[in-house]
Structures are given as C-alpha cells and as structure tokens.
Coordinates of C-alpha atoms and ligand atoms in Angstrom, one line a residue:
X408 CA -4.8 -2.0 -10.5
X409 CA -4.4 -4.0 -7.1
X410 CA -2.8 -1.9 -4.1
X411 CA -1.8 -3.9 -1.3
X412 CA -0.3 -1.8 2.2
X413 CA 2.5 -3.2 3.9
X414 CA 5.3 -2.0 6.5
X415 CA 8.0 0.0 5.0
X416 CA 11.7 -1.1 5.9
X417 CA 13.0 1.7 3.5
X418 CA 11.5 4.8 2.3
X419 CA 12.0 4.6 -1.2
X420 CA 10.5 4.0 -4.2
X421 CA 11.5 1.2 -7.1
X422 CA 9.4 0.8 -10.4
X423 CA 9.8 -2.8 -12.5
X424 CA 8.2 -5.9 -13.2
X425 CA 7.5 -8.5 -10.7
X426 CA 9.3 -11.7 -9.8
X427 CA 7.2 -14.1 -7.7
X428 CA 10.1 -15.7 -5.3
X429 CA 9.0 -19.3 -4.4
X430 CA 11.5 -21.7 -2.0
X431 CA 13.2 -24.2 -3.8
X432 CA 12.2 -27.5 -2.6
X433 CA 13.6 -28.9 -5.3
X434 CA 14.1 -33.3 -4.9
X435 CA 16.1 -35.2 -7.4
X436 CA 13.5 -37.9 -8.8
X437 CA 15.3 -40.6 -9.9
X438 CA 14.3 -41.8 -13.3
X439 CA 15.1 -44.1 -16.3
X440 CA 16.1 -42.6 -19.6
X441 CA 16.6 -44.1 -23.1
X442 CA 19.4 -42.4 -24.6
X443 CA 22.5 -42.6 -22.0
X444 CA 24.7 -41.1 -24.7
X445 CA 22.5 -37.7 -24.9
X446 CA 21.9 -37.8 -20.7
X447 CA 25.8 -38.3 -20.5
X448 CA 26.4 -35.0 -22.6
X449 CA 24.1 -33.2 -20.9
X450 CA 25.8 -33.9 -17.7
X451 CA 28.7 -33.2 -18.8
X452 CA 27.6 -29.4 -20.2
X453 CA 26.4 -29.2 -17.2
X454 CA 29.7 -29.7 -15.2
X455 CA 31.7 -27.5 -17.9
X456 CA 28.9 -24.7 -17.0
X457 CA 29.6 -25.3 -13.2
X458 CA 33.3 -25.0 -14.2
X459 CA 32.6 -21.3 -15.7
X460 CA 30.6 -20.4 -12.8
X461 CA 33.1 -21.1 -10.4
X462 CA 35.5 -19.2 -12.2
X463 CA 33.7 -16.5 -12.6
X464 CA 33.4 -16.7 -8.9
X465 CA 36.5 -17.2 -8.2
X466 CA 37.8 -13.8 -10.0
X467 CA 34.9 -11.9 -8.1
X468 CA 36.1 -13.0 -5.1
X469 CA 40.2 -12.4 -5.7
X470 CA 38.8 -8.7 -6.4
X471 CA 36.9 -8.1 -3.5
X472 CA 38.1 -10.4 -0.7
X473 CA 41.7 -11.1 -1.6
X474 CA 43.3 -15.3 -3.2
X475 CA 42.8 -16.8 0.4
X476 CA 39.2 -15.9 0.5
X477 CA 39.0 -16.6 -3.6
X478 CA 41.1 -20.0 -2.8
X479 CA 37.9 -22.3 -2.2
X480 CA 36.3 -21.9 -5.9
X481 CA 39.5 -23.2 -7.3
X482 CA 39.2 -26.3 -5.1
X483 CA 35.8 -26.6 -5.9
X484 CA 36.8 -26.6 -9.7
X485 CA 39.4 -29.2 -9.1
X486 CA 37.3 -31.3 -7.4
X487 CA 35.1 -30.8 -10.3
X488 CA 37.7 -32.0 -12.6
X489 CA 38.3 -35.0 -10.7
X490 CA 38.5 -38.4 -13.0
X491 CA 37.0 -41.0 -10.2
X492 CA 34.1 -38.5 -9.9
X493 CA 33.2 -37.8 -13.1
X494 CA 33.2 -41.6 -14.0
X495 CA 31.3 -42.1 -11.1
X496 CA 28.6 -39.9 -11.9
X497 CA 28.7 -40.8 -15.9
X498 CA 28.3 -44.9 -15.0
X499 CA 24.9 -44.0 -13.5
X500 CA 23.8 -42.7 -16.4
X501 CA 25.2 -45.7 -18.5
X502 CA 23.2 -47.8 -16.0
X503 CA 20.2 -45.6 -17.8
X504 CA 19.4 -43.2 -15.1
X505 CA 19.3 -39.4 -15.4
X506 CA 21.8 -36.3 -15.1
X507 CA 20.3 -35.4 -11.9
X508 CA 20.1 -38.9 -9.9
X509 CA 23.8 -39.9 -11.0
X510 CA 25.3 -36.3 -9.9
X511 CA 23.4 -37.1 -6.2
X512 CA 24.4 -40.7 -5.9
X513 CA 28.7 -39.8 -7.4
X514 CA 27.8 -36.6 -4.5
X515 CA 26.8 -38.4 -1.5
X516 CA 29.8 -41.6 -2.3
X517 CA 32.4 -39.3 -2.4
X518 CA 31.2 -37.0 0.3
X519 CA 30.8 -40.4 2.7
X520 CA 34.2 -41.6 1.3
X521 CA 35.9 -37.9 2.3
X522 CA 34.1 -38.1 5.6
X523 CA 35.5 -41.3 6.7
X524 CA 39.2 -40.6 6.2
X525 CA 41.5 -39.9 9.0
X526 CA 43.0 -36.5 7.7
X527 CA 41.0 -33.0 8.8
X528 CA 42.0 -31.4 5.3
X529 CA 40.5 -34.1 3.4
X530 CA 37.3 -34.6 6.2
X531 CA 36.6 -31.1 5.4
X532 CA 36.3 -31.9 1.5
X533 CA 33.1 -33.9 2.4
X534 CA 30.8 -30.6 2.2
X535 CA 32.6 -29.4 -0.9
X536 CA 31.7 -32.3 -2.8
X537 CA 28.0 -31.6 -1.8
X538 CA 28.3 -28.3 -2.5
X539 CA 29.6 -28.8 -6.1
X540 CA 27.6 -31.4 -6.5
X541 CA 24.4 -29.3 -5.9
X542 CA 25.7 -26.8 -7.9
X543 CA 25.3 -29.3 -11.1
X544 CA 22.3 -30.5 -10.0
X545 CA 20.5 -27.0 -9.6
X546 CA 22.4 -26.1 -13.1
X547 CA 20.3 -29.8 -14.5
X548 CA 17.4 -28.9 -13.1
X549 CA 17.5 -25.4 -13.9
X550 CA 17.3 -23.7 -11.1
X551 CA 19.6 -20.4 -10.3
X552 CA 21.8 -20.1 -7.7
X553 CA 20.1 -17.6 -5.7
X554 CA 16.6 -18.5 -6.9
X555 CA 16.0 -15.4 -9.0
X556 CA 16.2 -16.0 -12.5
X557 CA 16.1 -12.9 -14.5
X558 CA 17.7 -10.8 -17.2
X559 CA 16.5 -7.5 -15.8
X560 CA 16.1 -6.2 -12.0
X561 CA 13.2 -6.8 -10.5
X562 CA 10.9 -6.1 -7.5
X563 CA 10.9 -10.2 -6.0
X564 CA 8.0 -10.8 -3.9
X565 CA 7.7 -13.9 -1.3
X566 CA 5.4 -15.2 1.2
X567 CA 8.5 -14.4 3.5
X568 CA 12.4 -14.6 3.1
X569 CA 15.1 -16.1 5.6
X570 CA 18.3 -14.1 6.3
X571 CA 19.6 -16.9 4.6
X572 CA 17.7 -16.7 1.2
X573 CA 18.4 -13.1 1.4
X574 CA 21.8 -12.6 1.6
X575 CA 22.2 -14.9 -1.2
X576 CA 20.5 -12.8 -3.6
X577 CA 22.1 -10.7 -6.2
X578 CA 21.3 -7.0 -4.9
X579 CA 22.3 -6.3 -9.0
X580 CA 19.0 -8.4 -9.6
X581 CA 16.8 -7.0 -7.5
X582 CA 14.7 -3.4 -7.4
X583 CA 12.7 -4.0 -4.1
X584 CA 11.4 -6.4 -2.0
X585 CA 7.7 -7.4 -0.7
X586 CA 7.1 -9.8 1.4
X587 CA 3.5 -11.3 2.8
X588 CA 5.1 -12.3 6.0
X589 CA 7.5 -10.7 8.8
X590 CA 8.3 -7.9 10.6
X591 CA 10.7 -4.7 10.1
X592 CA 12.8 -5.4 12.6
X593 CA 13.5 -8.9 11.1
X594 CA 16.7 -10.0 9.9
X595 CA 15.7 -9.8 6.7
X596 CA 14.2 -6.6 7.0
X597 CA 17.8 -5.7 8.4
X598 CA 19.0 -6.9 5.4
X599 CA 17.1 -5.3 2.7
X600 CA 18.0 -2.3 4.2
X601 CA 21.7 -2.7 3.8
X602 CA 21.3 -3.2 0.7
X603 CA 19.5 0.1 0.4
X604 CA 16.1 -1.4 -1.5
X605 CA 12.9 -0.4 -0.9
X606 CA 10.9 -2.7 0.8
X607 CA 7.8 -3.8 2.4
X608 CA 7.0 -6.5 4.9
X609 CA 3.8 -7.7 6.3
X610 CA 2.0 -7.3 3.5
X611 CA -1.5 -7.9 3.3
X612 CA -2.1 -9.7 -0.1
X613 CA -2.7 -13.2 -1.8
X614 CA 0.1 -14.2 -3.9
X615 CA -0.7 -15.6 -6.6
X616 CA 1.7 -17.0 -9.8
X617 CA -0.1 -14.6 -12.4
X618 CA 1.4 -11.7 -10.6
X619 CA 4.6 -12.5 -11.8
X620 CA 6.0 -10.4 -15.3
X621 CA 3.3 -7.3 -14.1
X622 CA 5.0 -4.3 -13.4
X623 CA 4.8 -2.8 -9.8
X624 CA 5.4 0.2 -7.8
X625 CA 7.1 -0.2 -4.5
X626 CA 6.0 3.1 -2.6
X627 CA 8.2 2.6 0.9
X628 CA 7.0 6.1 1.9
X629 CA 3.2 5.6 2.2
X630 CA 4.2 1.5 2.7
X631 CA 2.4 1.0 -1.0
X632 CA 2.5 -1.8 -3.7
X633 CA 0.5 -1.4 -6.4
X634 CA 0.0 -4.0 -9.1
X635 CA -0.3 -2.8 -13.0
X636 CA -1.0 0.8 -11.6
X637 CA -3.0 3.1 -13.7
X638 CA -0.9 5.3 -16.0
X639 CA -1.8 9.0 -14.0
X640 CA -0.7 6.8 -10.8
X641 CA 2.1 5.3 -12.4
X642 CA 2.9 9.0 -13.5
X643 CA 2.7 10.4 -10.0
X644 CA 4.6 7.8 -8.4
X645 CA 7.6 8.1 -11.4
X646 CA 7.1 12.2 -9.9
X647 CA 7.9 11.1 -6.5
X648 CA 10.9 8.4 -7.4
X649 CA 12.3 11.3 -9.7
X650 CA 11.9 13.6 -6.1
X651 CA 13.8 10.9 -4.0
X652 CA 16.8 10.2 -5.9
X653 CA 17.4 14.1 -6.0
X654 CA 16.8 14.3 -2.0
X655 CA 19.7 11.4 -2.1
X656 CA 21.6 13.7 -4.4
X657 CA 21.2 16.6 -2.0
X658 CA 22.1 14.6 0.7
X659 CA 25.4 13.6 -1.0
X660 CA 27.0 17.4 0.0
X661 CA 27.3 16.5 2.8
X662 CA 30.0 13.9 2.3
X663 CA 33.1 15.0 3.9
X664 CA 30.9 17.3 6.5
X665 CA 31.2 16.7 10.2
X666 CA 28.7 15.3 12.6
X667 CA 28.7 18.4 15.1
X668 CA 25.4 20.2 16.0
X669 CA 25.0 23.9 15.6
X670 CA 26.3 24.2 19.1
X671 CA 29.1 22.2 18.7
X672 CA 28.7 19.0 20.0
X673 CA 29.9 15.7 17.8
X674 CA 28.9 12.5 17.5
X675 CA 30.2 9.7 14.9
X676 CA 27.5 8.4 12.6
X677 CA 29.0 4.9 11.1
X678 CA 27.7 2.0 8.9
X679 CA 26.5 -1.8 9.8
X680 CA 27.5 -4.1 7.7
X681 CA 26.6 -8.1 7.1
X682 CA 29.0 -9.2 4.3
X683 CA 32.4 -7.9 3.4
X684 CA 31.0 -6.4 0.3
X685 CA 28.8 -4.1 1.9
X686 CA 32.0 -2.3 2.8
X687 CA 31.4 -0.4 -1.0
X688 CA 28.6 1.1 0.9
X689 CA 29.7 2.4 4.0
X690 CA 32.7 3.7 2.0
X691 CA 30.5 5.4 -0.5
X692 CA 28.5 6.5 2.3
X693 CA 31.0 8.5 4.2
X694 CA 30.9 6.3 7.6
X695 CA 33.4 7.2 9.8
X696 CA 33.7 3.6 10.7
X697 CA 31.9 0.3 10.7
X698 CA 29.8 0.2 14.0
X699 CA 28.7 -3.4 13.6
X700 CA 29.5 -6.2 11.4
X701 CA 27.0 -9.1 11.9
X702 CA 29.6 -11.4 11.5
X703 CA 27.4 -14.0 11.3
X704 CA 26.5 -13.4 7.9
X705 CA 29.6 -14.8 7.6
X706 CA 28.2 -18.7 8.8
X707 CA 24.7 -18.1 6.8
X708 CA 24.0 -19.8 3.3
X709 CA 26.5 -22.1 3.4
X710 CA 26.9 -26.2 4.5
X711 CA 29.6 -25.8 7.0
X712 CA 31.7 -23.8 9.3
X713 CA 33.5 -21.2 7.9
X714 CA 37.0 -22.5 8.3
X715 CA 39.4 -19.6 10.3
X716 CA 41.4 -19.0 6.9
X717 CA 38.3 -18.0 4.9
X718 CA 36.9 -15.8 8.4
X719 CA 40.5 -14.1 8.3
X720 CA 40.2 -13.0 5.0
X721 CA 36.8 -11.9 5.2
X722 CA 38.2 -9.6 8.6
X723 CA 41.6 -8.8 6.6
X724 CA 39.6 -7.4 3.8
X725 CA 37.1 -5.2 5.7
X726 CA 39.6 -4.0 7.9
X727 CA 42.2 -2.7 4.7
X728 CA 39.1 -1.4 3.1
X729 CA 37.9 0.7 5.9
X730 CA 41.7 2.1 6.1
X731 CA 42.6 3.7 9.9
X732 CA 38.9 3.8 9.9
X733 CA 37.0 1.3 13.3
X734 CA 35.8 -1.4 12.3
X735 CA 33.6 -3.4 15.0
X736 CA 33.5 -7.2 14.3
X737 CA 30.4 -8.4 16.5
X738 CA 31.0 -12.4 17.1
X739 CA 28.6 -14.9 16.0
X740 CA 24.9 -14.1 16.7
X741 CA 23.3 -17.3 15.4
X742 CA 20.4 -18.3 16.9
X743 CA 17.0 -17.3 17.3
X744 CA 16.0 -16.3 13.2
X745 CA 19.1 -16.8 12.5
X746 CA 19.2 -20.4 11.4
X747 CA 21.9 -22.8 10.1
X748 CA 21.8 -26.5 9.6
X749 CA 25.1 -27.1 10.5
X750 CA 25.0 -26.0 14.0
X751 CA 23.1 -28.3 14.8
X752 CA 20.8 -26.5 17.3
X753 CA 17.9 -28.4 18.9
X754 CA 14.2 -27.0 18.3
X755 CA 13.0 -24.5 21.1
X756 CA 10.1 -23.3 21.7
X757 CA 11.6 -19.6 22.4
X758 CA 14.5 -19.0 20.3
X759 CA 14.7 -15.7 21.3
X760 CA 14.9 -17.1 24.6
X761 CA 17.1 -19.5 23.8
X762 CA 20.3 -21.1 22.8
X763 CA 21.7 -18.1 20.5
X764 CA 24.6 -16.0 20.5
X765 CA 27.4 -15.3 23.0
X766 CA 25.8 -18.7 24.8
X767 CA 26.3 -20.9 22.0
X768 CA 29.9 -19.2 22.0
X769 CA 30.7 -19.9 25.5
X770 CA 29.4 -23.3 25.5
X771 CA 31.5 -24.5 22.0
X772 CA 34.5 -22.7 22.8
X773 CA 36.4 -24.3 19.6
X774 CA 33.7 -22.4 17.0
X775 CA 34.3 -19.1 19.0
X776 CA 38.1 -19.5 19.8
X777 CA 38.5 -20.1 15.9
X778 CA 36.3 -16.4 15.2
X779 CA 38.3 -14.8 17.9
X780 CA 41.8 -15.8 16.5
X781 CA 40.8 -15.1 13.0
X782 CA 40.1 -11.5 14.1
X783 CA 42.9 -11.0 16.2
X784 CA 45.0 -12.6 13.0
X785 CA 43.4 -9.7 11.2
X786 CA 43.8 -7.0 13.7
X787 CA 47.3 -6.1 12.1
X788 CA 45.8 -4.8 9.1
X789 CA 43.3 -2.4 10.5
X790 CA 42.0 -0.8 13.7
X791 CA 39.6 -4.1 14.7
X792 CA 37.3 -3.5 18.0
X793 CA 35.2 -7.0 18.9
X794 CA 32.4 -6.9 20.6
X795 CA 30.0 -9.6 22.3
X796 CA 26.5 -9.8 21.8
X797 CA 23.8 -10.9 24.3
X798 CA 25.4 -10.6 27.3
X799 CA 23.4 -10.8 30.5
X800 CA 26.6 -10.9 33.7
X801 CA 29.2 -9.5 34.5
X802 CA 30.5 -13.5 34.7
X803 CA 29.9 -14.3 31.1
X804 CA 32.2 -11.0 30.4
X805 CA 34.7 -12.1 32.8
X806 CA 34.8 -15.6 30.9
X807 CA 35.1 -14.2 27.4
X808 CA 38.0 -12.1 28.5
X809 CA 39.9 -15.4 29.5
X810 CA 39.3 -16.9 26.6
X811 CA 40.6 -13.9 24.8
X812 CA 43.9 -13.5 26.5
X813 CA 44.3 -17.5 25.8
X814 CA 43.7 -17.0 22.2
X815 CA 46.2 -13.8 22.0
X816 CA 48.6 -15.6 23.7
X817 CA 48.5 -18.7 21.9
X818 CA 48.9 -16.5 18.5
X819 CA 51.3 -14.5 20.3
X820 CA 53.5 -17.9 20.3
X821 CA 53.0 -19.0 17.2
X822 CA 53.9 -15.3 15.8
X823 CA 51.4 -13.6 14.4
X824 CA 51.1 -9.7 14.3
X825 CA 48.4 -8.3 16.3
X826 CA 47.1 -4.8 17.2
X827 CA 45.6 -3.8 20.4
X828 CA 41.7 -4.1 19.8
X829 CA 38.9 -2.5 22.2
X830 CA 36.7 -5.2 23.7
X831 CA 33.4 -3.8 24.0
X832 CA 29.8 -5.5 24.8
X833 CA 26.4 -5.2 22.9
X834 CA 23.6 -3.8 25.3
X835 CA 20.8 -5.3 24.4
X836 CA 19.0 -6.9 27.0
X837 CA 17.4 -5.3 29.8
X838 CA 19.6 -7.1 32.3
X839 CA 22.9 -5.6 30.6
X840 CA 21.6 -2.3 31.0
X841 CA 20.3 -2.3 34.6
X842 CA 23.8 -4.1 35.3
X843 CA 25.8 -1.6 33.2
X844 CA 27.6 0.1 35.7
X845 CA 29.2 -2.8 37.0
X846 CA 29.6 -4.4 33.1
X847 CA 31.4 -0.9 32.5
X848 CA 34.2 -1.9 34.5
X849 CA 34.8 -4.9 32.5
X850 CA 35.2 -3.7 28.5
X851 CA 36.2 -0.7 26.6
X852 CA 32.9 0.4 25.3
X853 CA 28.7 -0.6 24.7
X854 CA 27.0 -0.7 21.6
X855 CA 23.1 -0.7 22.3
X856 CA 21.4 -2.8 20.2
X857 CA 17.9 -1.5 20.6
X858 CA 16.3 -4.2 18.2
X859 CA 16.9 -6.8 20.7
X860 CA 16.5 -4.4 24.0
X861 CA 13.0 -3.5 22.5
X862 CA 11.8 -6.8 22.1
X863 CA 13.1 -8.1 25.8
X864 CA 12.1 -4.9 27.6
X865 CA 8.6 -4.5 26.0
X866 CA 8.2 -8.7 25.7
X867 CA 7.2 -8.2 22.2
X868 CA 8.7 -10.7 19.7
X869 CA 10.4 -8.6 17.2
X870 CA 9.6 -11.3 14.6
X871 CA 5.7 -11.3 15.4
X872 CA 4.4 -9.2 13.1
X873 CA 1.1 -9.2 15.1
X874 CA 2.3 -7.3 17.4
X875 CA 4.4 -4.4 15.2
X876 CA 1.6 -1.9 16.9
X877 CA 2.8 -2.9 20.5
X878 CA 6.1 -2.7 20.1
X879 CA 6.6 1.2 20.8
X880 CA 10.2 2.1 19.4
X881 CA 10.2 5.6 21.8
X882 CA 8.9 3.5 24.7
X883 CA 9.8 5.9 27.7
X884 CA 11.2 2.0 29.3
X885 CA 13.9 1.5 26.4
X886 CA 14.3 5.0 25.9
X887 CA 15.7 5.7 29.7
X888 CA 17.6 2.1 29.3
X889 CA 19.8 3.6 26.9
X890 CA 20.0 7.1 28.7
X891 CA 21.3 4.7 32.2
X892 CA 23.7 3.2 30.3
X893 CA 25.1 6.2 28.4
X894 CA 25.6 7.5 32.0
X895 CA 27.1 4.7 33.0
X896 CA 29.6 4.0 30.2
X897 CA 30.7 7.6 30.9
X898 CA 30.8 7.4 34.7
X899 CA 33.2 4.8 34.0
X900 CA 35.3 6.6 30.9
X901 CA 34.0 4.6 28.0
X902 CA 31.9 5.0 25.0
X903 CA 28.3 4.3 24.4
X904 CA 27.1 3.9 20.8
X905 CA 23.6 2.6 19.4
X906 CA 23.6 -0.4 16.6
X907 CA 19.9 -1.2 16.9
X908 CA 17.6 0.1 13.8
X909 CA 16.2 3.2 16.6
X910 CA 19.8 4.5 15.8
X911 CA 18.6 5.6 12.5
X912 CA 15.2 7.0 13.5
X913 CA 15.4 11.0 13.1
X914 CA 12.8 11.8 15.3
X915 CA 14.9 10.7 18.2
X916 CA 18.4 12.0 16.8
X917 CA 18.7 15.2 19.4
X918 CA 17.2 12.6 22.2
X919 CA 20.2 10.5 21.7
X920 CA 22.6 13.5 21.6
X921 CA 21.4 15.3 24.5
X922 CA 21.6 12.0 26.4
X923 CA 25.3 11.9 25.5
X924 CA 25.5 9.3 22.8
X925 CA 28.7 8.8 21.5
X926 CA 27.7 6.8 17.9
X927 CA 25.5 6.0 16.1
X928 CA 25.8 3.0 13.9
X929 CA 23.3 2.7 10.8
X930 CA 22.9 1.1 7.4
X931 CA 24.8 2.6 5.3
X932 CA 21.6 4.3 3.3
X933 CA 21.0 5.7 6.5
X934 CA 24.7 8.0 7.1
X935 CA 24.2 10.8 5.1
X936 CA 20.4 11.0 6.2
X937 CA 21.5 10.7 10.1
X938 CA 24.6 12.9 9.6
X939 CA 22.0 15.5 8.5
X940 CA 19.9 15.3 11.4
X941 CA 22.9 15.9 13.6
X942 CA 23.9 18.9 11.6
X943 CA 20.1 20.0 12.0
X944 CA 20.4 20.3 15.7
X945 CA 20.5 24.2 17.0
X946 CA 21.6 25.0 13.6
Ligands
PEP449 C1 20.1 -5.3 18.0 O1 19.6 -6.2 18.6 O2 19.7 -4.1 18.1 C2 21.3 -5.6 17.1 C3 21.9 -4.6 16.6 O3 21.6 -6.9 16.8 P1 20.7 -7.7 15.8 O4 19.7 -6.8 15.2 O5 21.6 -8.3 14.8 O6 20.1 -8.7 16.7
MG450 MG1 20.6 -8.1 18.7

C-alpha cells in the first residue's frame, strides 16, 4: 500500500480505481499516408461520430437549458454538414496527407475565410468552425472531450487542474479528485466541492503512469489517499464510507426544516452555484436561494465570448428553476486563476493584484453591458439580484450603477420585460469593508466573500499552497471585517450575507449569527450540514 496526505476540500470518502489525468498537449503532426481511400473514410466516421455527439448534446442541452441555449450544437452540426468543408478537408487527404492534418488545414481556411467577412453573424462563425473542427480532430486522435476516458467512475488524479479543465469534466465520471498541486481555496477546489466529490489538494506524492487502473481510497476526513490499500484497511475505510452516506441520509430530515436557532433567531442558508446545472443541487439541497452564481463559469472552457443570447438562457433557466426562489448572478470574475484565452489579458506578475474582475468590466464596457442586459432580459422569469465583485470605492459603485440604468433603459425601449432586481456588492477586499458604511448607501445588500477578503487582509495568496498554514481562516482581522460590515449593512437597512468558503465552516456558525448575519451562501453539499448547525444553536 502507498498513503499519501493531502488537504481535504470535502469530507468524504470515495472508493474506485484510479485515472492518472494528464493535459492534453495534443499537436496535429502532419504526415503522408498511402492509402487516401482508407484515410478519407476514416475522416469521414469520424465527422458522422462528431455528428452524433453533437446531437446528443444538443438534446442534453434542450432538457436542461431550454432550444436557445441547445441552438448552438445544431449550428455546429450544420456547419459540419457543410459540402465546401468537407471537400476541403477530404482533398488533403487525396493530396496523401492524414485525417488529422486535412481537418486543421479545411479548420483554420474556413475560420480565416468567416473572419474576414463584413457580417457579425457570420464573423462569429469563425470560432465555431474551430471548435468543430477540434472536435474531429480530438475524435481522430482519440482523445475525449473532457480528457477522462473511462467506462466506470473514477477517482482522476493530476499534478494540478485549472477551473477550466474542471468544469469540463463529467461529474457522472468522476468518484474523487487528488491533485499534487494547489490550494483548498482554489477555484478548483471551489469546484470539486460543488460538485460534492471528495477531494484532496496539495498532495504530497510522485505521480507516476503505473498508478493508473489501481484502486484507491479517497479519505477527505483524515485528508488520506491510499494506493492498493490492504484489505483490513480497505475494510475499515468501506466501514467509514458506509458511516457517511448514512450521516448524509440523517441529514436529509431536515429538508423542509427552518434555519432558526433554539432561541429563535433565523438566518437563510442558500447554495453557490458555477453552471446552470448545478441548480439540480441546490434544489435537491433545500437552498432557499442561490447566494452566488460565478457567472463566470459561464466564459470558461470555451473559444469565445459567450454571445448575450446563450448568457440569457443560461440566467432564464436558473432563474425558472429556482422558482420565486433569489437567485444572485455575480458578474464576470475572470481574472487572476481564472484564465481565458480569449480575453486576451496581458501576463502580470500579480494577478490577484491585477486586472480581474469588476475592473476588466468597467474598462470593456461592451463585454459587461452585454452580461448586464442578458440578466436584466432574464429578470422577468425569476427574482434575479446582481451583484459586483471586487469592488474597492464607493466611485466604481457609482459607475456601475450608471451603466445599469443605461442598459435598463435601453431594453426598456426596445421592450423587453424586466423585474426590479437588488443591486448588491461582494465584500471582499479589505478596502470594501473598512469603506462599508459609506458603500452601504450605494446598493441593496453585501455578500462577503471571505476567500478573497482572507487572502487580501492576511497577504496570503490563496493559491500558494505554501502558505495554507498562514492563512488563519478565524483570523480575529477577517473575523471583525465581517462583524463591521454586518453592522454597517444594518445601520444602513440592508442585508449582509457570506459567499466565501468560511460560510460553510461549523465552527464559526453561532459567530456569524451572533454577529447578525443575514445568509449564508454554501455549496450545495454544504446546506443541509450548515442548516443543522443553525438548528444546533441554544437548542
Ligand atoms: C470569495 O472571494 O470569497 C468569493 C466568494 O469569490 P471567489 O471565491 O469566486 O473569488
Ligand atoms: Mg472572490
């Protein structure tokens, strides 16, 4: 047996065999081949399996986000079906060159072709011919969509994951996650809890490739993986999985219960959220509401912008899901780990520091205008709050609220239904919070996001996992931040809640109510858990 400790993000425990995750840095090697007929059939299975995929995708998506959202997999498949492209791609191959090469070269002289034309509709098309064009090529080459290629869940192990990689994964895949490399307060981390896996980060261990088909325990209490345990530990730890899932079952009575301490006083415990999806959760969960939706999932693991049309159905759908319940959309928060090409953000030497955020948004006004009215489009189906993370002045919040009242009124004109929508601002850097009783005037409500206000207060890079032991979640510093701007939300009649991972930590639940808390906003496989706590309190 090999044991290995790492840093729980999930107390849990998952039991399976191993999948060793490894980047795809996949290059198409261009190549001669002898039979062009054979090459030219195997391009071709290859498109008609691309064809299947997207259809499959397609229905997936009319069930869960609704045809305007689904919409994009049928242009894919057109485009797929396209003569001039085919032939394209199938004279390469007659010129005796492989599958892969001729797919890249049809790709990029259709994409360039797209890209040069005067209409915005067909402009856009550019990165949907490289996206279905990569989808052949990884379905060529082998390669699955999401990296993982198995028939049964698994626990993956990387060196380390990107929010990106992550949220592309298939949560139906996947048992548990270990990773050599970052921290729990990672996006990624973030992630893996949401999809309620255990997991384990900062891991000290050598991967290696002959780890991969071995079965492994995932211990997320005690922060254990063992490798090919022995049978009395695998025995033990089959005991304490069995224990867990009837704790979750316990937990499950409470569904329906309110959040009020013994003594009567009530908070509201809701449900983070990255990806419309995760909506099933929170639902299943009991939230009362959705406290934060990283919409920036939203922009992650894909080639371009997404358009407002695809953003609105992604908002539409969460917000007829969650019924009358809130559902707080929090605008892009791309930056720092959270990385897209696209964007085309310079290097900086301190992301965290940097460009990211509610500053990217005030600086390219057309991406945020088109989030803001795909929200307010969506308003009309639900009760939407937004809120804005990053914020530093009272001038930034000043600024965002013009911009607001110039996108309602534009949509106002061209007739759309809105709702009235709170406008509230994430607390998460020391600044906002020693400046909250003036930035109180200005919104309807705070969210403290005590990942972020950790890591600015205690100048401790939340993605450094060097540093995990510094970075003191109960901190008496970040603890009497939130407690000053819980008094100063309320001074000024509005709500305070707490989004950040602390909001989840039991130990602190009666700290947060006895400072006056008005939410609490956790993954969803945290509700029941915090709902408990609450109900715990002078019972
Ligand atoms: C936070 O900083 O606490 C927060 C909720 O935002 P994120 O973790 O997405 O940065
Ligand atoms: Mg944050």
């Amino acid at each position: 047996m090999e044991k290995y400790t790492g840093k729980s993000v999930l107390r849990g425990i998952a039991i399976g065999r191993i999948y060793r995750y490894e980047k795809s840095d996949y290059q198409v090697v261009k190549t001669e081949i002898s039979d062009a007929e054979a090459e030219k059939e195997r391009l071709f299975n290859a498109v008609e399996t691309a064809k299947k995929q997207l259809t499959a995708l397609y229905e997936e998506a009319l069930a869960n986000v609704g045809e305007d959202h689904a919409m994009i997999f049928d242009v894919h498949k057109m485009l797929l079906e396209d003569e001039d492209y085919l032939d394209a791609a199938a004279s390469v191959v007659l010129e005796g060159y492989n599958a892969e090469y001729a797919v890249e070269t049809a790709g990029n002289q259709f994409a360039e072709l797209f890209a040069s034309m005067d209409d915005e509709y067909m402009k856009a098309r550019a990165a949907d011919i490289k996206d279905i064009s990569a989808r052949v090529i990884r379905i060529l080459a082998g390669i699955p969509e999401d990296g993982i290629q198995t028939d049964e869940p698994v626990i993956v192990v990387a060196d380390d994951l990107t929010p990106s990689e992550t949220v592309k994964m298939d949560k139906n895949k996947i048992l548990a996650f270990v990773t050599v490399r970052g921290s729990a307060n990672s996006h990624t981390a973030i992630l893996a809890r949401s999809m309620n896996l255990p997991a384990l980060v900062n891991t000290k261990m050598q991967l290696t490739d002959d780890i991969n088909g071995k079965i492994g325990v995932v211990d997320g209490f005690d922060g254990e993986f063992l490798i090919e345990p022995e049978q009395a530990i695998l025995d033990d730890k089959i005991l304490l999985k069995n224990q867990w899932v009837a704790d979750l079952e316990a937990l499950e009575q409470l569904k329906g219960k309110d959040n009020v301490t013994g003594d009567g006083r009530r908070i509201d415990v809701f449900a983070n959220i990255g990806k419309v999806n995760d909506v099933e959760a929170a639902l299943e969960a009991d939230a009362g509401g959705i406290g934060l939706f990283r919409s920036e999932f939203l922009y992650l693991g894909r080639d371009s912008f997404p358009t407002e049309e695809e953003q609105f159905a992604s908002y539409k759908a969460v917000l007829e899901k969650m019924g009358d319940k809130k559902v707080v959309i929090r605008t892009l928060d791309i930056g720092a780990d959270k990385k897209v090409d696209y964007f085309n953000l310079e290097a900086e030497e301190n992301p965290a520091l940097g460009f990211r955020a509610i500053r990217i948004c005030l600086d390219r006004p057309e991406i945020f205008i088109t989030q803001l009215r795909a929200i307010y489009r969506a308003s009309a189906y639900g009760r939407a709050a937004i809120m804005f993370p990053m914020v530093v002045s009272t001038a930034e919040v000043k600024r965002i609220k013009e911009i607001v009242e110039q996108v309602k009124a534009e949509l106002g004109v061209e007739g759309y239904p809105m709702k009235e929508v709170e406008l509230g601002i994430m607390i998460e850097t020391p600044a906002a919070a020693v400046i909250s009783d003036e930035l109180a005037k200005e919104v309807d409500f705070f969210s403290i996001g005590t990942n972020d206000l950790t890591q600015y207060t205690l100048a401790v890079d939340r993605q450094n996992q060097k540093l995990e032991s510094t970075c003191d979640t109960h901190h008496p510093a970040v603890l009497r931040l939130i407690e000053m701007t819980v008094q100063n939300a309320h001074k000024a009649g509005i709500w305070a809640g707490i989004c950040g991972e602390l909001a989840a930590d039991t130990l602190l639940t009666e700290t947060f109510v006895n400072m006056g808390v008005d939410e609490l906003s956790v993954s969803a496989s945290s509700v029941l858990k915090v709902r408990k706590a609450v109900r715990d309190i002078n019972a």
